[in-house]
Coordinates of N, CA and C in Angstrom, one line a residue:
M1 N -43.8 26.3 78.5 CA -42.9 25.7 77.7 C -43.1 24.2 77.5
L2 N -42.5 23.8 76.6 CA -42.6 22.4 76.2 C -41.8 21.5 77.2
D3 N -42.4 20.5 77.6 CA -41.7 19.7 78.6 C -41.3 18.4 77.8
L4 N -40.0 18.2 77.6 CA -39.5 17.1 76.9 C -38.8 16.2 77.8
D5 N -38.9 14.9 77.5 CA -38.2 13.9 78.3 C -36.7 14.1 78.0
P6 N -35.8 14.0 79.0 CA -34.4 14.2 78.7 C -33.8 13.0 77.8
Q7 N -34.4 11.9 78.0 CA -33.9 10.8 77.1 C -34.3 11.0 75.7
L8 N -35.5 11.5 75.4 CA -35.9 11.8 74.0 C -35.1 13.0 73.5
T9 N -34.8 14.0 74.3 CA -34.0 15.1 73.9 C -32.6 14.6 73.5
E10 N -32.0 13.7 74.3 CA -30.7 13.2 74.0 C -30.7 12.4 72.7
T11 N -31.8 11.6 72.4 CA -31.9 10.8 71.2 C -32.0 11.7 70.0
L12 N -32.9 12.8 70.1 CA -33.0 13.7 69.0 C -31.7 14.4 68.7
T13 N -31.0 14.8 69.8 CA -29.7 15.5 69.6 C -28.7 14.6 68.8
V14 N -28.6 13.3 69.2 CA -27.7 12.4 68.6 C -28.2 12.2 67.1
A15 N -29.5 12.0 66.9 CA -30.0 11.9 65.5 C -29.7 13.1 64.7
A16 N -29.8 14.3 65.2 CA -29.5 15.5 64.5 C -28.1 15.6 64.2
C17 N -27.2 15.3 65.1 CA -25.8 15.3 64.9 C -25.4 14.3 63.8
A18 N -26.0 13.1 63.8 CA -25.7 12.1 62.8 C -26.2 12.6 61.4
A19 N -27.3 13.3 61.4 CA -27.8 13.8 60.1 C -26.9 14.9 59.6
V20 N -26.4 15.8 60.6 CA -25.4 16.8 60.2 C -24.2 16.2 59.6
V21 N -23.7 15.1 60.2 CA -22.4 14.5 59.7 C -22.7 13.9 58.4
L22 N -23.8 13.2 58.2 CA -24.2 12.7 56.9 C -24.3 13.8 55.8
L23 N -24.9 14.9 56.2 CA -25.0 16.0 55.3 C -23.6 16.6 54.9
L24 N -22.7 16.7 55.9 CA -21.4 17.2 55.7 C -20.6 16.3 54.7
V25 N -20.7 14.9 54.9 CA -20.1 14.0 54.1 C -20.6 14.1 52.6
S26 N -21.9 14.2 52.5 CA -22.6 14.4 51.2 C -22.1 15.6 50.5
M27 N -22.0 16.7 51.3 CA -21.6 18.0 50.8 C -20.2 17.9 50.3
L28 N -19.3 17.3 51.1 CA -17.9 17.1 50.6 C -17.8 16.3 49.4
A29 N -18.6 15.3 49.3 CA -18.5 14.4 48.1 C -19.0 15.2 46.8
L30 N -20.1 16.0 47.0 CA -20.6 16.9 45.9 C -19.6 17.9 45.6
W31 N -18.9 18.5 46.6 CA -17.9 19.5 46.3 C -16.8 19.0 45.5
A32 N -16.3 17.7 45.8 CA -15.2 17.1 45.1 C -15.7 16.8 43.7
R33 N -16.9 16.3 43.5 CA -17.4 16.0 42.2 C -17.5 17.3 41.3
M34 N -18.0 18.4 42.0 CA -18.1 19.7 41.3 C -16.7 20.2 40.8
R35 N -15.7 20.0 41.7 CA -14.4 20.4 41.3 C -13.9 19.7 40.1
R36 N -14.1 18.3 40.1 CA -13.7 17.5 39.0 C -14.4 18.0 37.7
L37 N -15.7 18.3 37.8 CA -16.5 18.7 36.6 C -15.9 20.1 36.1
V38 N -15.6 21.0 37.0 CA -15.1 22.3 36.6 C -13.7 22.1 35.9
R39 N -12.9 21.2 36.5 CA -11.6 20.9 35.8 C -11.8 20.4 34.4
E40 N -12.7 19.4 34.2 CA -12.9 18.8 32.9 C -13.5 19.9 32.0
H41 N -14.3 20.8 32.5 CA -14.9 21.8 31.7 C -13.8 22.8 31.2
R42 N -12.9 23.1 32.1 CA -11.8 24.0 31.7 C -10.9 23.3 30.6
R43 N -10.7 22.0 30.7 CA -9.9 21.3 29.8 C -10.6 21.2 28.4
A44 N -12.0 21.3 28.4 CA -12.8 21.2 27.2 C -12.8 22.6 26.5
I45 N -12.4 23.6 27.1 CA -12.5 24.9 26.5 C -11.0 25.3 26.1
D46 N -10.9 25.8 24.8 CA -9.7 26.3 24.3 C -9.3 27.6 25.0
P47 N -8.2 27.5 25.9 CA -8.0 28.7 26.7 C -7.5 29.9 25.9
E48 N -6.9 29.7 24.7 CA -6.4 30.8 23.9 C -7.6 31.5 23.2
R49 N -8.6 30.8 22.8 CA -9.7 31.4 22.1 C -10.9 31.5 22.9
G50 N -11.0 30.8 24.0 CA -12.2 30.8 24.8 C -13.3 30.0 24.2
E51 N -13.0 29.1 23.3 CA -14.0 28.3 22.7 C -14.2 27.0 23.4
D52 N -15.4 26.5 23.3 CA -15.7 25.2 23.9 C -15.6 24.1 22.9
V53 N -15.7 22.9 23.3 CA -15.5 21.7 22.4 C -16.5 21.8 21.2
I54 N -17.7 22.2 21.3 CA -18.7 22.3 20.2 C -18.2 23.2 19.2
S55 N -17.7 24.4 19.6 CA -17.2 25.4 18.6 C -16.0 24.9 17.9
V56 N -15.1 24.3 18.6 CA -13.9 23.7 18.0 C -14.3 22.6 17.0
L57 N -15.2 21.7 17.3 CA -15.6 20.7 16.4 C -16.3 21.3 15.2
G58 N -17.1 22.3 15.4 CA -17.7 23.0 14.2 C -16.7 23.6 13.3
R59 N -15.7 24.2 13.9 CA -14.6 24.8 13.0 C -13.9 23.7 12.3
H60 N -13.6 22.6 13.0 CA -12.9 21.5 12.3 C -13.8 20.9 11.2
E61 N -15.1 20.8 11.4 CA -16.0 20.3 10.4 C -15.9 21.2 9.1
D62 N -15.9 22.5 9.3 CA -15.8 23.4 8.2 C -14.5 23.2 7.4
T63 N -13.4 23.0 8.2 CA -12.1 22.8 7.6 C -12.1 21.5 6.8
I64 N -12.7 20.4 7.3 CA -12.7 19.2 6.6 C -13.5 19.3 5.4
Q65 N -14.6 20.0 5.4 CA -15.4 20.2 4.2 C -14.6 21.0 3.1
A66 N -13.9 22.0 3.5 CA -13.0 22.7 2.6 C -12.0 21.8 2.0
I67 N -11.4 21.0 2.8 CA -10.3 20.0 2.3 C -11.0 19.0 1.3
D68 N -12.2 18.6 1.6 CA -12.9 17.6 0.8 C -13.2 18.3 -0.6
R69 N -13.6 19.6 -0.6 CA -13.8 20.3 -1.9 C -12.5 20.3 -2.7
D70 N -11.4 20.7 -2.0 CA -10.1 20.8 -2.7 C -9.6 19.4 -3.2
V71 N -9.8 18.3 -2.5 CA -9.5 17.0 -3.0 C -10.3 16.6 -4.2
R72 N -11.6 16.9 -4.2 CA -12.4 16.7 -5.4 C -11.9 17.5 -6.6
A73 N -11.6 18.7 -6.4 CA -11.1 19.5 -7.5 C -9.7 19.0 -8.0
L74 N -8.9 18.6 -7.1 CA -7.6 18.0 -7.5 C -7.8 16.6 -8.3
D75 N -8.8 15.9 -7.8 CA -9.1 14.6 -8.5 C -9.6 14.9 -9.9
A76 N -10.4 15.9 -10.1 CA -10.9 16.2 -11.4 C -9.7 16.7 -12.3
R77 N -8.9 17.5 -11.8 CA -7.7 18.0 -12.5 C -6.8 16.8 -12.9
S78 N -6.6 15.9 -12.0 CA -5.7 14.8 -12.2 C -6.2 13.9 -13.3
S79 N -7.6 13.8 -13.4 CA -8.2 13.0 -14.5 C -7.9 13.7 -15.9
E80 N -8.0 15.0 -15.9 CA -7.6 15.8 -17.1 C -6.2 15.6 -17.5
L81 N -5.3 15.6 -16.5 CA -3.9 15.4 -16.8 C -3.6 14.0 -17.3
R82 N -4.3 13.0 -16.7 CA -4.1 11.6 -17.1 C -4.5 11.5 -18.6
E83 N -5.6 12.1 -19.0 CA -6.0 12.1 -20.4 C -4.9 12.7 -21.3
L84 N -4.4 13.8 -20.9 CA -3.3 14.5 -21.7 C -2.1 13.6 -21.8
L85 N -1.7 12.9 -20.7 CA -0.5 12.1 -20.7 C -0.7 10.8 -21.6
R86 N -1.9 10.4 -21.8 CA -2.1 9.2 -22.6 C -1.7 9.4 -24.0
G87 N -1.7 10.7 -24.5 CA -1.2 11.0 -25.8 C 0.2 11.4 -25.9
A88 N 0.9 11.5 -24.8 CA 2.3 11.9 -24.7 C 3.2 10.6 -24.9
V89 N 4.4 10.9 -25.4 CA 5.4 9.8 -25.6 C 5.7 9.3 -24.2
S90 N 5.4 8.1 -23.9 CA 5.7 7.5 -22.6 C 6.4 6.1 -22.7
R91 N 6.5 5.6 -23.9 CA 7.1 4.3 -24.1 C 8.2 4.4 -25.2
I92 N 9.4 4.2 -24.8 CA 10.5 4.3 -25.7 C 11.3 3.0 -25.7
G93 N 11.5 2.5 -26.9 CA 12.3 1.3 -27.0 C 13.4 1.5 -28.0
M94 N 14.6 1.0 -27.7 CA 15.7 1.2 -28.7 C 16.5 -0.1 -28.8
I95 N 16.8 -0.4 -30.1 CA 17.6 -1.5 -30.4 C 18.9 -1.0 -31.2
R96 N 20.1 -1.5 -30.7 CA 21.3 -1.2 -31.4 C 21.8 -2.4 -32.1
Y97 N 22.3 -2.3 -33.3 CA 22.8 -3.4 -34.0 C 23.8 -3.0 -35.1
D98 N 24.5 -4.0 -35.6 CA 25.4 -3.8 -36.7 C 24.6 -4.1 -38.0
A99 N 24.4 -3.0 -38.8 CA 23.6 -3.2 -40.0 C 24.4 -3.9 -41.1
F100 N 25.7 -3.8 -41.1 CA 26.5 -4.4 -42.2 C 27.6 -5.4 -41.5
E101 N 27.9 -6.4 -42.2 CA 28.8 -7.4 -41.7 C 30.2 -6.8 -41.3
D102 N 30.7 -5.9 -42.2 CA 32.0 -5.4 -41.9 C 32.1 -4.2 -41.0
M103 N 31.0 -3.9 -40.4 CA 30.9 -2.8 -39.4 C 30.8 -3.4 -38.0
G104 N 31.4 -2.8 -37.0 CA 31.3 -3.3 -35.7 C 30.8 -2.1 -34.8
G105 N 30.6 -2.4 -33.5 CA 30.3 -1.4 -32.5 C 28.8 -1.1 -32.4
A106 N 28.0 -1.8 -33.1 CA 26.5 -1.6 -33.1 C 26.1 -0.1 -33.1
L107 N 26.6 0.5 -34.2 CA 26.3 1.9 -34.4 C 25.0 2.3 -35.0
S108 N 24.4 1.3 -35.7 CA 23.0 1.5 -36.2 C 22.0 1.3 -35.1
F109 N 20.8 1.9 -35.2 CA 19.8 1.8 -34.2 C 18.4 2.0 -34.8
S110 N 17.5 1.4 -34.1 CA 16.0 1.7 -34.3 C 15.4 2.1 -33.0
A111 N 14.7 3.2 -33.0 CA 14.1 3.7 -31.7 C 12.6 3.9 -32.0
A112 N 11.8 3.3 -31.1 CA 10.3 3.5 -31.2 C 9.9 4.5 -30.1
L113 N 9.2 5.6 -30.5 CA 8.7 6.6 -29.5 C 7.1 6.5 -29.6
L114 N 6.5 5.9 -28.6 CA 5.1 5.6 -28.6 C 4.4 6.2 -27.4
D115 N 3.1 6.4 -27.5 CA 2.2 6.7 -26.4 C 1.7 5.4 -25.8
E116 N 0.8 5.5 -24.8 CA 0.3 4.3 -24.2 C -0.6 3.5 -25.1
H117 N -1.1 4.1 -26.2 CA -2.0 3.4 -27.1 C -1.2 2.7 -28.2
G118 N 0.1 2.9 -28.2 CA 1.0 2.3 -29.3 C 1.0 3.2 -30.5
H119 N 0.7 4.4 -30.4 CA 0.8 5.4 -31.5 C 2.1 6.2 -31.4
G120 N 2.7 6.5 -32.5 CA 4.0 7.3 -32.5 C 4.8 7.0 -33.8
I121 N 6.1 7.0 -33.6 CA 7.0 6.8 -34.7 C 8.1 5.8 -34.3
V122 N 8.7 5.2 -35.4 CA 9.9 4.4 -35.2 C 11.0 5.1 -36.1
I123 N 12.1 5.4 -35.5 CA 13.2 6.0 -36.3 C 14.3 5.0 -36.4
S124 N 14.9 4.9 -37.5 CA 16.1 4.0 -37.7 C 17.2 4.8 -38.3
A125 N 18.4 4.6 -37.9 CA 19.6 5.2 -38.5 C 20.5 4.0 -38.8
I126 N 20.8 3.9 -40.1 CA 21.7 2.8 -40.5 C 23.0 3.4 -40.9
N127 N 24.1 3.0 -40.1 CA 25.4 3.6 -40.3 C 26.3 2.6 -41.1
G128 N 26.9 3.2 -42.1 CA 27.8 2.5 -43.0 C 29.2 3.2 -42.8
R129 N 30.1 2.8 -43.6 CA 31.5 3.4 -43.5 C 31.5 4.8 -44.0
T130 N 30.7 5.1 -45.1 CA 30.8 6.4 -45.7 C 29.5 7.2 -45.5
E131 N 28.5 6.6 -45.1 CA 27.2 7.4 -45.0 C 26.3 6.8 -43.9
T132 N 25.4 7.6 -43.5 CA 24.4 7.2 -42.5 C 23.0 7.6 -43.1
R133 N 22.1 6.6 -43.1 CA 20.7 6.9 -43.6 C 19.8 6.8 -42.4
C134 N 18.8 7.8 -42.4 CA 17.8 7.8 -41.4 C 16.4 7.6 -42.0
Y135 N 15.6 6.9 -41.3 CA 14.2 6.6 -41.7 C 13.3 6.8 -40.5
A136 N 12.2 7.4 -40.8 CA 11.1 7.6 -39.8 C 9.8 7.0 -40.4
K137 N 9.1 6.2 -39.6 CA 7.9 5.6 -40.1 C 6.8 5.8 -39.0
P138 N 5.6 6.1 -39.4 CA 4.5 6.3 -38.4 C 4.1 4.9 -37.9
V139 N 3.7 4.9 -36.6 CA 3.2 3.7 -36.0 C 1.8 4.0 -35.4
A140 N 0.9 3.0 -35.6 CA -0.5 3.1 -35.0 C -0.8 1.8 -34.5
D141 N -1.2 1.7 -33.2 CA -1.6 0.5 -32.6 C -0.4 -0.5 -32.6
G142 N 0.8 -0.1 -32.6 CA 1.9 -1.0 -32.6 C 2.3 -1.5 -33.9
R143 N 1.7 -1.0 -35.0 CA 2.0 -1.5 -36.4 C 2.2 -0.3 -37.3
S144 N 2.8 -0.5 -38.4 CA 3.0 0.6 -39.4 C 2.5 0.1 -40.7
E145 N 2.0 1.0 -41.5 CA 1.5 0.7 -42.9 C 2.8 0.5 -43.8
H146 N 3.9 0.9 -43.3 CA 5.2 0.8 -44.1 C 5.8 -0.5 -43.7
N147 N 6.7 -1.1 -44.6 CA 7.4 -2.3 -44.2 C 8.4 -1.9 -43.1
L148 N 8.4 -2.8 -42.1 CA 9.3 -2.6 -41.0 C 10.4 -3.7 -41.0
S149 N 11.6 -3.3 -40.6 CA 12.7 -4.3 -40.5 C 12.5 -5.0 -39.2
V150 N 13.2 -6.1 -39.0 CA 13.1 -6.9 -37.8 C 13.6 -6.0 -36.6
E151 N 14.5 -5.2 -36.8 CA 15.0 -4.3 -35.7 C 14.0 -3.3 -35.3
E152 N 13.3 -2.7 -36.3 CA 12.2 -1.8 -36.0 C 11.1 -2.4 -35.3
E153 N 10.7 -3.7 -35.7 CA 9.7 -4.4 -35.0 C 10.1 -4.7 -33.5
A154 N 11.4 -5.0 -33.4 CA 11.9 -5.3 -32.0 C 11.9 -4.0 -31.2
A155 N 12.2 -2.9 -31.8 CA 12.1 -1.6 -31.0 C 10.7 -1.3 -30.6
I156 N 9.7 -1.5 -31.5 CA 8.3 -1.3 -31.1 C 7.9 -2.3 -30.0
A157 N 8.3 -3.5 -30.1 CA 8.0 -4.5 -29.1 C 8.6 -4.1 -27.7
T158 N 9.8 -3.7 -27.8 CA 10.5 -3.2 -26.5 C 9.8 -2.1 -25.9
A159 N 9.3 -1.1 -26.7 CA 8.6 0.1 -26.2 C 7.3 -0.4 -25.6
Q160 N 6.6 -1.3 -26.2 CA 5.3 -1.7 -25.7 C 5.4 -2.6 -24.5
D161 N 6.6 -3.2 -24.3 CA 6.8 -4.0 -23.1 C 7.3 -3.2 -21.9
G162 N 7.3 -1.9 -22.0 CA 7.8 -1.1 -20.9 C 8.9 -0.2 -21.2
G163 N 9.6 -0.4 -22.4 CA 10.6 0.5 -22.8 C 12.0 0.1 -22.3
G164 N 13.0 0.8 -22.7 CA 14.3 0.6 -22.4 C 15.1 0.1 -23.6
M165 N 16.2 -0.5 -23.3 CA 17.1 -1.0 -24.4 C 16.8 -2.4 -24.6
G166 N 16.4 -2.8 -25.8 CA 16.2 -4.2 -26.1 C 17.4 -4.8 -26.8
E167 N 17.2 -6.1 -27.0 CA 18.3 -6.8 -27.7 C 18.0 -6.9 -29.1
A168 N 19.0 -6.8 -29.9 CA 18.9 -7.0 -31.4 C 18.5 -8.4 -31.7
P169 N 17.6 -8.6 -32.6 CA 17.3 -10.0 -32.9 C 18.4 -10.6 -33.6
A170 N 18.5 -11.9 -33.5 CA 19.6 -12.7 -34.1 C 19.5 -12.5 -35.6
P171 N 20.6 -12.2 -36.2 CA 20.6 -11.9 -37.7 C 20.3 -13.1 -38.5
T172 N 19.1 -13.1 -39.2 CA 18.8 -14.2 -40.0 C 19.2 -13.9 -41.4
R173 N 19.2 -12.6 -41.8 CA 19.7 -12.2 -43.1 C 20.4 -10.9 -42.9
R174 N 21.6 -10.8 -43.4 CA 22.4 -9.6 -43.3 C 22.1 -8.7 -44.5
R175 N 22.1 -7.4 -44.2 CA 22.1 -6.4 -45.3 C 23.4 -6.4 -46.0
R176 N 23.3 -6.3 -47.3 CA 24.6 -6.2 -48.1 C 24.9 -4.8 -48.2
R177 N 26.2 -4.6 -48.1 CA 26.7 -3.2 -48.3 C 26.6 -2.8 -49.8
S178 N 26.0 -1.7 -50.0 CA 25.9 -1.3 -51.4 C 27.2 -0.8 -51.9
S179 N 27.5 -1.1 -53.2 CA 28.8 -0.7 -53.7 C 28.7 0.5 -54.5

């Protein structure tokens, strides 16, 4: 048999015990780290579907691409609708006034119905004591080839400025009541 010195045997035993303790500490540290990794892995997997993060991200990418296609289609459709609306009546201006000196209540009016390019019509209704007369005149680019009264011009200007109810221009000349 091998004859070993008792002091050498004792030193080797202490060294072996120290190595075992170091290995146990390393093993516990690795075990704790492994547990933490397993926990993080479980959190990364969708428990309902059994999917991992990569699968979920791939599915979300497909969804985002579908949404992008839908947004592009809606943008194209909204451009078409914008073009249609440019030709629709979108600017309305109205002026109420007294057409005759002996009439009150501002019962006469001129109303401009225009699209965003200034095309449309201006309608005037002149109210007297016994009759009402209506006139409609075409408007292109905010002007008409027909003679316009100051009230009709004011209605067109009101419509082009955003619409609403405008103020009647100060009477420079009054219409005379026909007898």
